Amino acid sequence: MSQRADGAQTYVGGSGKEIIGYYTLVVGHVAYEEASDRLVKGLSRNAVPVMLLARLATDLAWQGKGVGAGLLRNAMQRTVQAADIAGIRAFLVHAKDDKAKAFYEHFNFLPSPTDPYHLHLLVKDIRKIMGA
C-alpha cells in the first residue's frame, strides 16, 4: 500500500522465477537533537535527511548465501544515487535483534546514541565502500 501511495519503494531479488529476497527504502529524517555528533557534523541545526532501509528479508532457503549482503549493497547504491539528486546525509536501519545488528555492523554501520538497534552509515562512507 505504501508503494502505491509513493511512501516507499520495494525492490525484489530473484533467481529464475523464484523470489529470494527484497528490501524497502523510505526517505525520512532524524531530529538534530537525537542524531550522533558524526551525523550532524558541519550541518545546520535542522532535521537530518536520511534514507531508511524499512525492510530487508531473505528467503530462509537462501540465508547465509550472500543474498542479504547483495540486497544491502544494492540498497546502498540506490541511496547514493538518490543523494546525488537530493540531499541525503545517511543510510539508516532499525535492526530487529542482535543477529541483525551484527549483520549491519559488519558493513560498518554505527549505533545511534538514542537506540543501539538504530544504526547508520554516512553516505560519504558508502561512497568509499562502493568506490564511487
PDB file of C-alpha atoms in Angstrom:
ATOM      1  CA  MET A   1       0.000   0.000   0.000  1.00  0.00           C
ATOM      2  CA  SER A   2       2.801   2.471   0.848  1.00  0.00           C
ATOM      3  CA  GLN A   3       4.387   1.980  -2.565  1.00  0.00           C
ATOM      4  CA  ARG A   4       1.143   2.793  -4.380  1.00  0.00           C
ATOM      5  CA  ALA A   5       0.915   5.975  -2.310  1.00  0.00           C
ATOM      6  CA  ASP A   6       4.565   6.825  -3.133  1.00  0.00           C
ATOM      7  CA  GLY A   7       5.501   6.399   0.540  1.00  0.00           C
ATOM      8  CA  ALA A   8       8.008   3.587  -0.013  1.00  0.00           C
ATOM      9  CA  GLN A   9       9.806   1.735  -2.776  1.00  0.00           C
ATOM     10  CA  THR A  10      10.343  -2.037  -2.663  1.00  0.00           C
ATOM     11  CA  TYR A  11      12.952  -3.922  -4.694  1.00  0.00           C
ATOM     12  CA  VAL A  12      12.865  -7.681  -5.210  1.00  0.00           C
ATOM     13  CA  GLY A  13      15.769 -10.066  -5.798  1.00  0.00           C
ATOM     14  CA  GLY A  14      15.201 -13.268  -7.681  1.00  0.00           C
ATOM     15  CA  SER A  15      16.754 -16.409  -9.061  1.00  0.00           C
ATOM     16  CA  GLY A  16      14.910 -17.527 -12.151  1.00  0.00           C
ATOM     17  CA  LYS A  17      11.223 -17.208 -11.271  1.00  0.00           C
ATOM     18  CA  GLU A  18      11.864 -17.551  -7.530  1.00  0.00           C
ATOM     19  CA  ILE A  19      11.795 -14.534  -5.201  1.00  0.00           C
ATOM     20  CA  ILE A  20      14.783 -14.896  -2.877  1.00  0.00           C
ATOM     21  CA  GLY A  21      14.684 -11.583  -1.032  1.00  0.00           C
ATOM     22  CA  TYR A  22      13.560  -7.991  -1.019  1.00  0.00           C
ATOM     23  CA  TYR A  23      14.142  -4.621   0.594  1.00  0.00           C
ATOM     24  CA  THR A  24      12.149  -1.434   1.035  1.00  0.00           C
ATOM     25  CA  LEU A  25      13.511   2.120   1.071  1.00  0.00           C
ATOM     26  CA  VAL A  26      11.826   5.157   2.620  1.00  0.00           C
ATOM     27  CA  VAL A  27      13.078   8.736   2.766  1.00  0.00           C
ATOM     28  CA  GLY A  28      12.969  10.293   6.220  1.00  0.00           C
ATOM     29  CA  HIS A  29      14.820  12.452   8.698  1.00  0.00           C
ATOM     30  CA  VAL A  30      16.412  12.352  12.128  1.00  0.00           C
ATOM     31  CA  ALA A  31      15.836  15.195  14.572  1.00  0.00           C
ATOM     32  CA  TYR A  32      19.045  17.170  15.050  1.00  0.00           C
ATOM     33  CA  GLU A  33      18.856  16.705  18.824  1.00  0.00           C
ATOM     34  CA  GLU A  34      18.662  12.893  18.508  1.00  0.00           C
ATOM     35  CA  ALA A  35      21.472  12.495  15.985  1.00  0.00           C
ATOM     36  CA  SER A  36      25.027  11.435  16.735  1.00  0.00           C
ATOM     37  CA  ASP A  37      27.786  14.052  16.603  1.00  0.00           C
ATOM     38  CA  ARG A  38      29.172  12.448  13.451  1.00  0.00           C
ATOM     39  CA  LEU A  39      25.773  12.566  11.751  1.00  0.00           C
ATOM     40  CA  VAL A  40      25.326  16.321  12.331  1.00  0.00           C
ATOM     41  CA  LYS A  41      28.938  17.483  11.991  1.00  0.00           C
ATOM     42  CA  GLY A  42      29.023  20.504   9.690  1.00  0.00           C
ATOM     43  CA  LEU A  43      25.233  20.764   9.364  1.00  0.00           C
ATOM     44  CA  SER A  44      22.836  23.491  10.463  1.00  0.00           C
ATOM     45  CA  ARG A  45      20.521  22.697  13.381  1.00  0.00           C
ATOM     46  CA  ASN A  46      17.790  21.209  11.190  1.00  0.00           C
ATOM     47  CA  ALA A  47      16.448  17.699  10.777  1.00  0.00           C
ATOM     48  CA  VAL A  48      18.998  15.447   9.066  1.00  0.00           C
ATOM     49  CA  PRO A  49      17.773  13.929   5.774  1.00  0.00           C
ATOM     50  CA  VAL A  50      18.209  10.152   5.591  1.00  0.00           C
ATOM     51  CA  MET A  51      17.289   7.060   3.620  1.00  0.00           C
ATOM     52  CA  LEU A  52      15.743   4.369   5.818  1.00  0.00           C
ATOM     53  CA  LEU A  53      16.015   0.694   4.992  1.00  0.00           C
ATOM     54  CA  ALA A  54      12.495  -0.098   6.181  1.00  0.00           C
ATOM     55  CA  ARG A  55      12.693  -3.817   5.368  1.00  0.00           C
ATOM     56  CA  LEU A  56      15.333  -6.339   4.298  1.00  0.00           C
ATOM     57  CA  ALA A  57      14.444 -10.012   4.064  1.00  0.00           C
ATOM     58  CA  THR A  58      15.933 -13.130   2.516  1.00  0.00           C
ATOM     59  CA  ASP A  59      14.093 -16.387   1.857  1.00  0.00           C
ATOM     60  CA  LEU A  60      15.076 -18.951   4.510  1.00  0.00           C
ATOM     61  CA  ALA A  61      16.464 -21.313   1.860  1.00  0.00           C
ATOM     62  CA  TRP A  62      18.822 -18.576   0.651  1.00  0.00           C
ATOM     63  CA  GLN A  63      20.048 -17.243   4.001  1.00  0.00           C
ATOM     64  CA  GLY A  64      23.796 -17.444   4.548  1.00  0.00           C
ATOM     65  CA  LYS A  65      24.484 -17.397   0.796  1.00  0.00           C
ATOM     66  CA  GLY A  66      25.216 -13.679   0.387  1.00  0.00           C
ATOM     67  CA  VAL A  67      21.747 -12.664  -0.776  1.00  0.00           C
ATOM     68  CA  GLY A  68      21.160 -10.270   2.128  1.00  0.00           C
ATOM     69  CA  ALA A  69      24.576  -8.678   1.616  1.00  0.00           C
ATOM     70  CA  GLY A  70      23.858  -8.282  -2.091  1.00  0.00           C
ATOM     71  CA  LEU A  71      20.491  -6.686  -1.420  1.00  0.00           C
ATOM     72  CA  LEU A  72      22.066  -4.358   1.148  1.00  0.00           C
ATOM     73  CA  ARG A  73      24.772  -3.307  -1.335  1.00  0.00           C
ATOM     74  CA  ASN A  74      22.076  -2.617  -3.932  1.00  0.00           C
ATOM     75  CA  ALA A  75      20.126  -0.523  -1.410  1.00  0.00           C
ATOM     76  CA  MET A  76      23.302   1.395  -0.563  1.00  0.00           C
ATOM     77  CA  GLN A  77      23.940   2.033  -4.261  1.00  0.00           C
ATOM     78  CA  ARG A  78      20.401   3.353  -4.722  1.00  0.00           C
ATOM     79  CA  THR A  79      20.863   5.576  -1.670  1.00  0.00           C
ATOM     80  CA  VAL A  80      23.980   7.131  -3.205  1.00  0.00           C
ATOM     81  CA  GLN A  81      22.080   7.685  -6.468  1.00  0.00           C
ATOM     82  CA  ALA A  82      19.251   9.394  -4.574  1.00  0.00           C
ATOM     83  CA  ALA A  83      21.773  11.501  -2.626  1.00  0.00           C
ATOM     84  CA  ASP A  84      23.164  12.748  -5.945  1.00  0.00           C
ATOM     85  CA  ILE A  85      19.701  14.126  -6.755  1.00  0.00           C
ATOM     86  CA  ALA A  86      18.542  15.359  -3.342  1.00  0.00           C
ATOM     87  CA  GLY A  87      20.333  15.810  -0.042  1.00  0.00           C
ATOM     88  CA  ILE A  88      20.630  12.582   1.933  1.00  0.00           C
ATOM     89  CA  ARG A  89      23.168  12.548   4.739  1.00  0.00           C
ATOM     90  CA  ALA A  90      22.984   8.929   5.878  1.00  0.00           C
ATOM     91  CA  PHE A  91      21.510   5.471   5.418  1.00  0.00           C
ATOM     92  CA  LEU A  92      19.601   4.170   8.466  1.00  0.00           C
ATOM     93  CA  VAL A  93      18.456   0.738   9.563  1.00  0.00           C
ATOM     94  CA  HIS A  94      16.447  -0.462  12.554  1.00  0.00           C
ATOM     95  CA  ALA A  95      17.867  -3.853  13.474  1.00  0.00           C
ATOM     96  CA  LYS A  96      15.266  -6.223  14.924  1.00  0.00           C
ATOM     97  CA  ASP A  97      17.676  -8.202  17.105  1.00  0.00           C
ATOM     98  CA  ASP A  98      21.343  -8.820  17.955  1.00  0.00           C
ATOM     99  CA  LYS A  99      21.892 -11.021  14.896  1.00  0.00           C
ATOM    100  CA  ALA A 100      20.579  -8.327  12.556  1.00  0.00           C
ATOM    101  CA  LYS A 101      22.599  -5.669  14.401  1.00  0.00           C
ATOM    102  CA  ALA A 102      25.789  -7.714  13.923  1.00  0.00           C
ATOM    103  CA  PHE A 103      24.973  -8.101  10.211  1.00  0.00           C
ATOM    104  CA  TYR A 104      24.796  -4.321   9.741  1.00  0.00           C
ATOM    105  CA  GLU A 105      27.839  -3.663  11.918  1.00  0.00           C
ATOM    106  CA  HIS A 106      29.780  -5.978   9.577  1.00  0.00           C
ATOM    107  CA  PHE A 107      29.143  -3.280   6.941  1.00  0.00           C
ATOM    108  CA  ASN A 108      30.423  -0.527   9.302  1.00  0.00           C
ATOM    109  CA  PHE A 109      27.012   0.762  10.408  1.00  0.00           C
ATOM    110  CA  LEU A 110      27.254   2.653  13.709  1.00  0.00           C
ATOM    111  CA  PRO A 111      24.664   2.599  16.520  1.00  0.00           C
ATOM    112  CA  SER A 112      22.594   5.652  17.364  1.00  0.00           C
ATOM    113  CA  PRO A 113      23.174   7.356  20.729  1.00  0.00           C
ATOM    114  CA  THR A 114      19.437   7.006  21.446  1.00  0.00           C
ATOM    115  CA  ASP A 115      18.950   3.324  20.493  1.00  0.00           C
ATOM    116  CA  PRO A 116      21.694   0.728  19.873  1.00  0.00           C
ATOM    117  CA  TYR A 117      19.426  -1.068  17.374  1.00  0.00           C
ATOM    118  CA  HIS A 118      19.111   2.045  15.207  1.00  0.00           C
ATOM    119  CA  LEU A 119      22.239   2.108  13.083  1.00  0.00           C
ATOM    120  CA  HIS A 120      23.506   4.460  10.413  1.00  0.00           C
ATOM    121  CA  LEU A 121      26.168   4.827   7.769  1.00  0.00           C
ATOM    122  CA  LEU A 122      27.033   8.207   6.265  1.00  0.00           C
ATOM    123  CA  VAL A 123      26.567   8.497   2.504  1.00  0.00           C
ATOM    124  CA  LYS A 124      30.196   9.627   2.189  1.00  0.00           C
ATOM    125  CA  ASP A 125      31.231   6.329   3.818  1.00  0.00           C
ATOM    126  CA  ILE A 126      29.015   4.371   1.425  1.00  0.00           C
ATOM    127  CA  ARG A 127      30.760   6.134  -1.457  1.00  0.00           C
ATOM    128  CA  LYS A 128      34.123   4.970  -0.094  1.00  0.00           C
ATOM    129  CA  ILE A 129      32.877   1.395   0.368  1.00  0.00           C
ATOM    130  CA  MET A 130      31.361   1.310  -3.123  1.00  0.00           C
ATOM    131  CA  GLY A 131      34.327   3.046  -4.726  1.00  0.00           C
ATOM    132  CA  ALA A 132      32.031   5.759  -6.077  1.00  0.00           C
TER     133      ALA A 132
END
